[in-house]
Amino acid sequence: MTMQPEYDVVIIGAGAAGLASAIYTTRAMLKTLVIERQAAGGQILYTGDIENYPGFPNGIGGPELASHFEKQATKFGAEIAYGTIVKLDVGGAVKRVIGEEKVYTAKAVIIASGGEHNKLGVPGEEEYAGRGVSYCATCDGNFFRNMDVTVVGGGDAALDEGLYLTRLVKSVTLVHRRDELRASKILQQRAFENPKFTFVWNSVVEGIEGNGSVDKVRVRNLKTGEVAERDTSGVFIYIGFHPINDFMRGVIDLDPAGHAKVNLEMKTNVPGVFAAGDVRTFSERQLGNAVGDGIAAAISAYKYITDSKDVH
Ligand code: NAP
């Protein structure tokens, strides 16, 4: 006889994707545990006002929305535990989710561990986060209407988000460490043709300064060594993003950038294990997408549990 797992579903990560999953699994009467390593809410906790999530025409504070998500999930019976997951043992009917301090067992697992934007690691970056330093133009661009902003990075994200910003701001200065962009040619062409875009090549931002909010960046030219102070009201940093995936390496198939590969039902390569939100491949990294993924993963987990003979 197979050992009975403690939970029907264990969800890794209490961000938008994980909590949306939990609302659906608990309403499907599945015993659900959500495990979070920091604070319930995930990335929206770091977003001041959310103006692009449907249903809130006047916007809503990120922490307030996070608290609504959490209340809604726990109201239907989701349990939330705090801890860091280090490993998955999910090949059998009883899935083992191994934490630093405890092992959790479940019939199905939803990975919603999200990701983190790479940081520059320069003085002022942390101090001015949410006060001029941003990692999300679509979230925060509106606060910089008619202002001069700086974008750091030369990949698709920097150009895509920089082009989005040109619709709102007065000017975008892109600071890139080489004299060639990594971004796709079409984005490069659009940026080169956009009169609001200027480029500072072979340069890095080595400091962010301000007085309550950002008012300048210190930029070093890597070729000449010269350091210049440039006035700016915002610094948007796009130097890559890394999914939180250490615990699933070697178990879940990952794309070259380390995101969990899924199909449209959020199924990974392992039966009974699903992935949702920013951690999954091809994510748009938007709140609404994370919620939608979480719901899709929950429905797939429900189907897996009710259809699978192995787990009864
Ligand atoms: P990315 O392609 O890895 O580009 C990161 C950029 O940041 C590179 O230009 C890199 O410079 C620069 N960089 C890295 N570390 C730095 C540092 N410490 N200081 C200064 N600059 C640094 O990352 P991404 O743009 O976030 O894109 C990630 C993935 O998402 C890609 O696969 C991308 O195609 C995809 N994406 C696609 C779209 C789209 O298609 N519209 C939009 C967003 C993201 P170097 O070039 O010198 O290495």
Short mmCIF file of C-alpha atoms and ligand atoms in Angstrom, two decimals:
data_model
loop_
_atom_site.label_atom_id
_atom_site.label_comp_id
_atom_site.label_asym_id
_atom_site.label_seq_id
_atom_site.Cartn_x
_atom_site.Cartn_y
_atom_site.Cartn_z
CA MET A 1 0.00 0.00 0.00
CA THR A 2 1.30 3.44 -0.93
CA MET A 3 1.94 5.89 1.89
CA GLN A 4 -0.71 8.62 1.99
CA PRO A 5 0.78 12.06 1.43
CA GLU A 6 0.07 14.81 3.92
CA TYR A 7 -1.33 17.19 1.28
CA ASP A 8 -3.12 16.92 -2.02
CA VAL A 9 -1.14 19.84 -3.44
CA VAL A 10 2.04 21.54 -2.32
CA ILE A 11 2.68 24.89 -4.00
CA ILE A 12 6.20 26.29 -3.94
CA GLY A 13 6.04 30.08 -3.77
CA ALA A 14 3.37 32.43 -2.41
CA GLY A 15 3.56 35.05 -5.14
CA ALA A 16 0.66 35.85 -7.43
CA ALA A 17 0.91 32.56 -9.34
CA GLY A 18 1.15 30.41 -6.20
CA LEU A 19 -1.67 32.16 -4.35
CA ALA A 20 -3.94 32.09 -7.42
CA SER A 21 -3.27 28.35 -7.64
CA ALA A 22 -4.11 27.96 -3.97
CA ILE A 23 -7.46 29.76 -4.36
CA TYR A 24 -8.40 27.28 -7.05
CA THR A 25 -7.07 24.09 -5.43
CA THR A 26 -8.73 24.84 -2.09
CA ARG A 27 -12.03 25.65 -3.76
CA ALA A 28 -11.68 22.25 -5.47
CA MET A 29 -11.47 20.83 -1.92
CA LEU A 30 -7.84 19.81 -2.28
CA LYS A 31 -5.78 20.02 0.91
CA THR A 32 -3.22 22.66 -0.01
CA LEU A 33 0.02 23.94 1.45
CA VAL A 34 1.87 26.97 0.05
CA ILE A 35 5.53 27.25 1.01
CA GLU A 36 7.18 30.67 0.87
CA ARG A 37 10.80 31.55 1.63
CA GLN A 38 10.31 35.29 2.19
CA ALA A 39 6.91 37.00 2.40
CA ALA A 40 3.58 36.10 0.83
CA GLY A 41 2.94 38.29 -2.22
CA GLY A 42 6.17 37.86 -4.15
CA GLN A 43 7.26 40.58 -6.54
CA ILE A 44 4.13 42.73 -6.16
CA LEU A 45 5.32 43.48 -2.65
CA TYR A 46 8.01 45.60 -4.31
CA THR A 47 5.63 47.49 -6.60
CA GLY A 48 4.21 50.72 -5.25
CA ASP A 49 1.05 51.18 -7.28
CA ILE A 50 -0.30 48.57 -9.63
CA GLU A 51 -2.26 50.26 -12.40
CA ASN A 52 -2.34 47.53 -15.05
CA TYR A 53 -4.14 44.73 -13.21
CA PRO A 54 -7.76 44.59 -14.35
CA GLY A 55 -10.42 45.38 -11.78
CA PHE A 56 -8.71 48.32 -10.10
CA PRO A 57 -9.41 51.42 -12.21
CA ASN A 58 -7.79 53.63 -9.58
CA GLY A 59 -4.81 51.31 -9.13
CA ILE A 60 -3.96 49.39 -5.97
CA GLY A 61 -0.87 49.25 -3.80
CA GLY A 62 1.22 46.12 -4.40
CA PRO A 63 1.41 45.14 -0.71
CA GLU A 64 -2.36 45.68 -0.33
CA LEU A 65 -3.11 43.44 -3.32
CA ALA A 66 -0.67 40.83 -2.00
CA SER A 67 -2.51 40.83 1.29
CA HIS A 68 -5.86 40.36 -0.54
CA PHE A 69 -4.42 37.40 -2.46
CA GLU A 70 -3.18 35.81 0.75
CA LYS A 71 -6.47 36.37 2.62
CA GLN A 72 -8.46 34.93 -0.26
CA ALA A 73 -6.31 31.78 -0.38
CA THR A 74 -6.33 31.19 3.38
CA LYS A 75 -10.08 31.91 3.61
CA PHE A 76 -10.71 28.78 1.55
CA GLY A 77 -8.32 26.75 3.68
CA ALA A 78 -4.86 27.08 2.16
CA GLU A 79 -2.08 26.71 4.72
CA ILE A 80 1.03 28.85 4.35
CA ALA A 81 4.38 27.68 5.69
CA TYR A 82 7.68 29.55 5.61
CA GLY A 83 10.90 27.89 4.57
CA THR A 84 13.30 27.35 1.70
CA ILE A 85 12.90 24.34 -0.56
CA VAL A 86 16.20 22.71 -1.46
CA LYS A 87 15.26 19.62 -3.44
CA LEU A 88 12.43 17.75 -5.14
CA ASP A 89 11.87 14.00 -5.05
CA VAL A 90 8.84 13.82 -7.29
CA GLY A 91 9.24 10.74 -9.50
CA GLY A 92 6.72 8.61 -7.59
CA ALA A 93 3.01 8.91 -6.78
CA VAL A 94 3.89 10.54 -3.47
CA LYS A 95 5.86 13.70 -4.22
CA ARG A 96 8.42 14.80 -1.64
CA VAL A 97 9.18 18.51 -1.45
CA ILE A 98 12.32 18.81 0.63
CA GLY A 99 12.84 21.94 2.67
CA GLU A 100 15.85 23.02 4.71
CA GLU A 101 14.03 21.98 7.86
CA LYS A 102 11.11 19.82 6.83
CA VAL A 103 9.92 17.42 4.13
CA TYR A 104 6.42 17.94 2.76
CA THR A 105 4.50 15.24 0.88
CA ALA A 106 1.76 15.70 -1.70
CA LYS A 107 -0.05 14.06 -4.61
CA ALA A 108 0.78 17.01 -6.90
CA VAL A 109 3.26 19.89 -6.84
CA ILE A 110 2.95 23.34 -8.37
CA ILE A 111 6.22 25.23 -8.78
CA ALA A 112 5.59 28.97 -8.58
CA SER A 113 8.95 30.03 -7.22
CA GLY A 114 9.23 33.09 -9.49
CA GLY A 115 12.48 34.81 -10.14
CA GLU A 116 14.60 37.78 -9.34
CA HIS A 117 15.90 40.61 -11.51
CA ASN A 118 19.64 40.76 -11.62
CA LYS A 119 20.92 43.69 -9.65
CA LEU A 120 23.69 46.07 -10.65
CA GLY A 121 25.02 46.04 -7.12
CA VAL A 122 26.02 49.70 -7.17
CA PRO A 123 25.60 52.33 -4.42
CA GLY A 124 22.11 53.83 -4.39
CA GLU A 125 20.41 50.94 -6.18
CA GLU A 126 18.87 49.46 -3.07
CA GLU A 127 18.33 52.79 -1.33
CA TYR A 128 16.30 54.22 -4.24
CA ALA A 129 14.38 51.03 -5.18
CA GLY A 130 10.77 52.19 -5.66
CA ARG A 131 11.93 55.84 -5.52
CA GLY A 132 13.34 56.13 -9.01
CA VAL A 133 15.03 52.75 -9.41
CA SER A 134 12.76 50.25 -11.14
CA TYR A 135 12.98 46.86 -12.81
CA CYS A 136 9.61 47.14 -14.55
CA ALA A 137 8.73 49.91 -17.02
CA THR A 138 5.25 48.57 -17.64
CA CYS A 139 4.58 48.74 -13.88
CA ASP A 140 6.25 52.05 -13.06
CA GLY A 141 6.68 53.96 -16.33
CA ASN A 142 3.61 56.07 -15.74
CA PHE A 143 5.25 57.72 -12.73
CA PHE A 144 7.91 59.19 -15.03
CA ARG A 145 5.66 61.01 -17.52
CA ASN A 146 7.60 63.76 -19.35
CA MET A 147 10.77 63.07 -17.38
CA ASP A 148 14.26 62.02 -18.48
CA VAL A 149 15.04 58.44 -17.59
CA THR A 150 17.99 56.06 -17.90
CA VAL A 151 17.79 52.43 -19.01
CA VAL A 152 20.66 50.06 -18.22
CA GLY A 153 21.33 46.97 -20.39
CA GLY A 154 21.50 46.04 -24.04
CA GLY A 155 19.23 43.00 -24.32
CA ASP A 156 15.64 42.54 -25.46
CA ALA A 157 14.23 43.57 -22.11
CA ALA A 158 16.16 46.88 -22.06
CA LEU A 159 15.02 47.81 -25.56
CA ASP A 160 11.49 46.50 -25.27
CA GLU A 161 10.88 48.33 -22.01
CA GLY A 162 12.85 51.38 -23.17
CA LEU A 163 10.64 51.64 -26.26
CA TYR A 164 7.57 51.33 -24.05
CA LEU A 165 8.92 54.19 -21.92
CA THR A 166 9.33 56.49 -24.94
CA ARG A 167 5.53 56.68 -25.11
CA LEU A 168 5.46 58.27 -21.67
CA VAL A 169 8.72 59.98 -20.86
CA LYS A 170 10.60 62.94 -22.34
CA SER A 171 13.79 60.99 -23.11
CA VAL A 172 15.39 57.60 -22.63
CA THR A 173 19.16 57.35 -22.28
CA LEU A 174 20.35 53.77 -22.64
CA VAL A 175 23.64 52.97 -20.95
CA HIS A 176 25.28 49.82 -22.26
CA ARG A 177 28.63 48.29 -21.35
CA ARG A 178 29.58 47.47 -24.95
CA ASP A 179 29.19 49.31 -28.27
CA GLU A 180 26.88 46.65 -29.68
CA LEU A 181 23.45 45.61 -28.50
CA ARG A 182 22.47 42.05 -27.71
CA ALA A 183 18.80 42.74 -28.44
CA SER A 184 17.00 41.45 -31.53
CA LYS A 185 17.56 43.47 -34.72
CA ILE A 186 13.99 44.64 -34.99
CA LEU A 187 14.10 46.17 -31.51
CA GLN A 188 17.46 47.73 -32.29
CA GLN A 189 16.07 49.27 -35.46
CA ARG A 190 13.07 50.70 -33.62
CA ALA A 191 15.27 52.14 -30.90
CA PHE A 192 17.77 53.68 -33.35
CA GLU A 193 14.91 55.29 -35.25
CA ASN A 194 13.17 56.62 -32.15
CA PRO A 195 14.05 60.30 -31.57
CA LYS A 196 13.57 59.96 -27.82
CA PHE A 197 16.31 57.31 -27.54
CA THR A 198 19.98 58.15 -27.03
CA PHE A 199 22.80 55.71 -26.36
CA VAL A 200 25.77 55.91 -24.07
CA TRP A 201 28.13 53.16 -25.24
CA ASN A 202 30.92 51.29 -23.49
CA SER A 203 29.68 52.59 -20.18
CA VAL A 204 28.37 51.37 -16.86
CA VAL A 205 26.30 53.01 -14.16
CA GLU A 206 28.47 52.94 -11.08
CA GLY A 207 26.29 54.93 -8.71
CA ILE A 208 22.73 56.22 -8.31
CA GLU A 209 22.20 59.42 -6.37
CA GLY A 210 19.34 61.60 -5.27
CA ASN A 211 17.64 63.48 -2.54
CA GLY A 212 14.61 61.46 -1.48
CA SER A 213 14.24 60.23 -5.05
CA VAL A 214 16.72 59.69 -7.87
CA ASP A 215 18.13 62.80 -9.55
CA LYS A 216 21.39 61.60 -11.12
CA VAL A 217 23.52 58.64 -12.13
CA ARG A 218 27.28 58.36 -12.16
CA VAL A 219 28.38 56.78 -15.45
CA ARG A 220 31.87 55.44 -16.14
CA ASN A 221 33.15 55.09 -19.69
CA LEU A 222 34.97 51.77 -19.74
CA LYS A 223 37.24 52.80 -22.63
CA THR A 224 38.42 56.15 -21.31
CA GLY A 225 37.82 55.68 -17.58
CA GLU A 226 36.07 59.04 -17.52
CA VAL A 227 33.21 59.40 -15.02
CA ALA A 228 30.27 61.69 -15.79
CA GLU A 229 27.26 62.69 -13.73
CA ARG A 230 24.04 62.64 -15.72
CA ASP A 231 20.73 64.13 -14.54
CA THR A 232 17.91 61.58 -14.56
CA SER A 233 14.64 61.02 -12.70
CA GLY A 234 14.55 57.26 -13.10
CA VAL A 235 16.84 54.29 -13.63
CA PHE A 236 15.34 51.18 -15.20
CA ILE A 237 17.66 48.21 -14.83
CA TYR A 238 17.48 45.31 -17.32
CA ILE A 239 20.62 43.29 -16.99
CA GLY A 240 18.89 39.91 -16.98
CA PHE A 241 16.50 38.01 -14.75
CA HIS A 242 17.07 34.68 -13.08
CA PRO A 243 14.40 32.17 -12.20
CA ILE A 244 14.61 30.62 -8.74
CA ASN A 245 15.33 27.05 -9.74
CA ASP A 246 18.17 25.59 -7.65
CA PHE A 247 15.88 23.09 -5.95
CA MET A 248 14.63 21.58 -9.23
CA ARG A 249 17.83 21.29 -11.25
CA GLY A 250 18.31 17.78 -12.66
CA VAL A 251 14.66 16.90 -11.96
CA ILE A 252 12.57 19.35 -14.00
CA ASP A 253 13.52 20.12 -17.62
CA LEU A 254 14.69 23.72 -17.87
CA ASP A 255 15.15 26.01 -20.88
CA PRO A 256 18.63 27.45 -21.54
CA ALA A 257 17.86 30.42 -19.26
CA GLY A 258 16.80 28.11 -16.44
CA HIS A 259 13.01 28.42 -16.61
CA ALA A 260 10.87 25.32 -16.13
CA LYS A 261 9.67 23.99 -19.47
CA VAL A 262 5.88 23.59 -19.52
CA ASN A 263 3.12 22.97 -22.03
CA LEU A 264 -0.05 25.05 -22.22
CA GLU A 265 -1.51 23.12 -19.28
CA MET A 266 1.51 24.12 -17.20
CA LYS A 267 2.70 20.48 -17.11
CA THR A 268 6.41 19.92 -16.67
CA ASN A 269 8.24 16.79 -17.82
CA VAL A 270 7.33 15.08 -14.52
CA PRO A 271 3.73 13.83 -14.18
CA GLY A 272 1.95 15.59 -11.34
CA VAL A 273 4.39 18.50 -11.27
CA PHE A 274 3.32 21.82 -12.77
CA ALA A 275 5.01 25.22 -13.07
CA ALA A 276 3.40 28.65 -13.18
CA GLY A 277 4.35 32.32 -13.35
CA ASP A 278 7.75 33.90 -13.88
CA VAL A 279 9.59 30.62 -13.28
CA ARG A 280 8.11 28.98 -16.35
CA THR A 281 9.46 29.29 -19.85
CA PHE A 282 8.14 32.07 -22.13
CA SER A 283 6.48 33.97 -19.29
CA GLU A 284 5.50 37.56 -20.05
CA ARG A 285 6.39 38.35 -16.43
CA GLN A 286 3.17 40.25 -15.85
CA LEU A 287 0.93 39.94 -12.80
CA GLY A 288 -2.13 38.97 -14.86
CA ASN A 289 -0.16 36.24 -16.62
CA ALA A 290 1.10 34.86 -13.32
CA VAL A 291 -2.46 34.67 -12.00
CA GLY A 292 -3.66 32.98 -15.20
CA ASP A 293 -0.81 30.47 -15.06
CA GLY A 294 -1.56 29.72 -11.42
CA ILE A 295 -5.17 28.96 -12.26
CA ALA A 296 -4.21 26.76 -15.23
CA ALA A 297 -1.73 24.84 -13.05
CA ALA A 298 -4.34 24.34 -10.31
CA ILE A 299 -6.88 22.97 -12.78
CA SER A 300 -4.25 20.64 -14.23
CA ALA A 301 -3.29 19.48 -10.72
CA TYR A 302 -6.95 18.82 -9.93
CA LYS A 303 -7.35 16.77 -13.11
CA TYR A 304 -4.14 14.88 -12.40
CA ILE A 305 -5.26 13.98 -8.88
CA THR A 306 -8.79 12.98 -9.84
CA ASP A 307 -7.74 11.10 -13.01
CA SER A 308 -4.60 9.39 -11.74
CA LYS A 309 -5.05 5.87 -10.46
CA ASP A 310 -1.56 5.96 -8.95
CA VAL A 311 -2.44 8.53 -6.34
CA HIS A 312 -5.56 6.80 -4.92
P1 NAP B 1 19.77 39.45 -21.55
O1 NAP B 1 19.37 39.11 -22.94
O2 NAP B 1 20.62 38.48 -20.81
O3 NAP B 1 20.50 40.87 -21.63
C1 NAP B 1 21.08 41.43 -20.49
C2 NAP B 1 21.84 42.69 -20.91
O4 NAP B 1 22.37 43.27 -19.72
C3 NAP B 1 22.99 42.43 -21.88
O5 NAP B 1 23.04 43.43 -22.85
C4 NAP B 1 24.21 42.48 -20.97
O6 NAP B 1 25.35 43.03 -21.59
C5 NAP B 1 23.78 43.45 -19.90
N1 NAP B 1 24.40 43.19 -18.61
C6 NAP B 1 24.44 42.01 -17.94
N2 NAP B 1 25.06 42.16 -16.77
C7 NAP B 1 25.42 43.45 -16.69
C8 NAP B 1 26.09 44.22 -15.72
N3 NAP B 1 26.53 43.70 -14.57
N4 NAP B 1 26.30 45.55 -15.96
C9 NAP B 1 25.87 46.10 -17.12
N5 NAP B 1 25.24 45.43 -18.07
C10 NAP B 1 25.01 44.11 -17.87
O7 NAP B 1 18.52 39.69 -20.58
P2 NAP B 1 17.08 40.28 -20.89
O8 NAP B 1 17.14 41.42 -21.80
O9 NAP B 1 16.41 40.41 -19.55
O10 NAP B 1 16.37 39.08 -21.65
C11 NAP B 1 16.25 37.80 -21.02
C12 NAP B 1 15.50 36.85 -21.95
O11 NAP B 1 14.16 37.30 -22.11
C13 NAP B 1 16.11 36.83 -23.34
O12 NAP B 1 16.03 35.52 -23.81
C14 NAP B 1 15.24 37.74 -24.13
O13 NAP B 1 15.22 37.42 -25.50
C15 NAP B 1 13.87 37.53 -23.48
N6 NAP B 1 13.06 38.76 -23.64
C16 NAP B 1 12.49 38.98 -24.85
C17 NAP B 1 11.76 40.13 -25.05
C18 NAP B 1 11.16 40.35 -26.40
O14 NAP B 1 11.36 39.54 -27.26
N7 NAP B 1 10.44 41.41 -26.60
C19 NAP B 1 11.61 41.06 -24.04
C20 NAP B 1 12.21 40.80 -22.81
C21 NAP B 1 12.96 39.66 -22.63
P3 NAP B 1 26.16 42.20 -22.72
O15 NAP B 1 25.31 42.29 -23.96
O16 NAP B 1 27.44 42.94 -22.82
O17 NAP B 1 26.30 40.81 -22.19
#
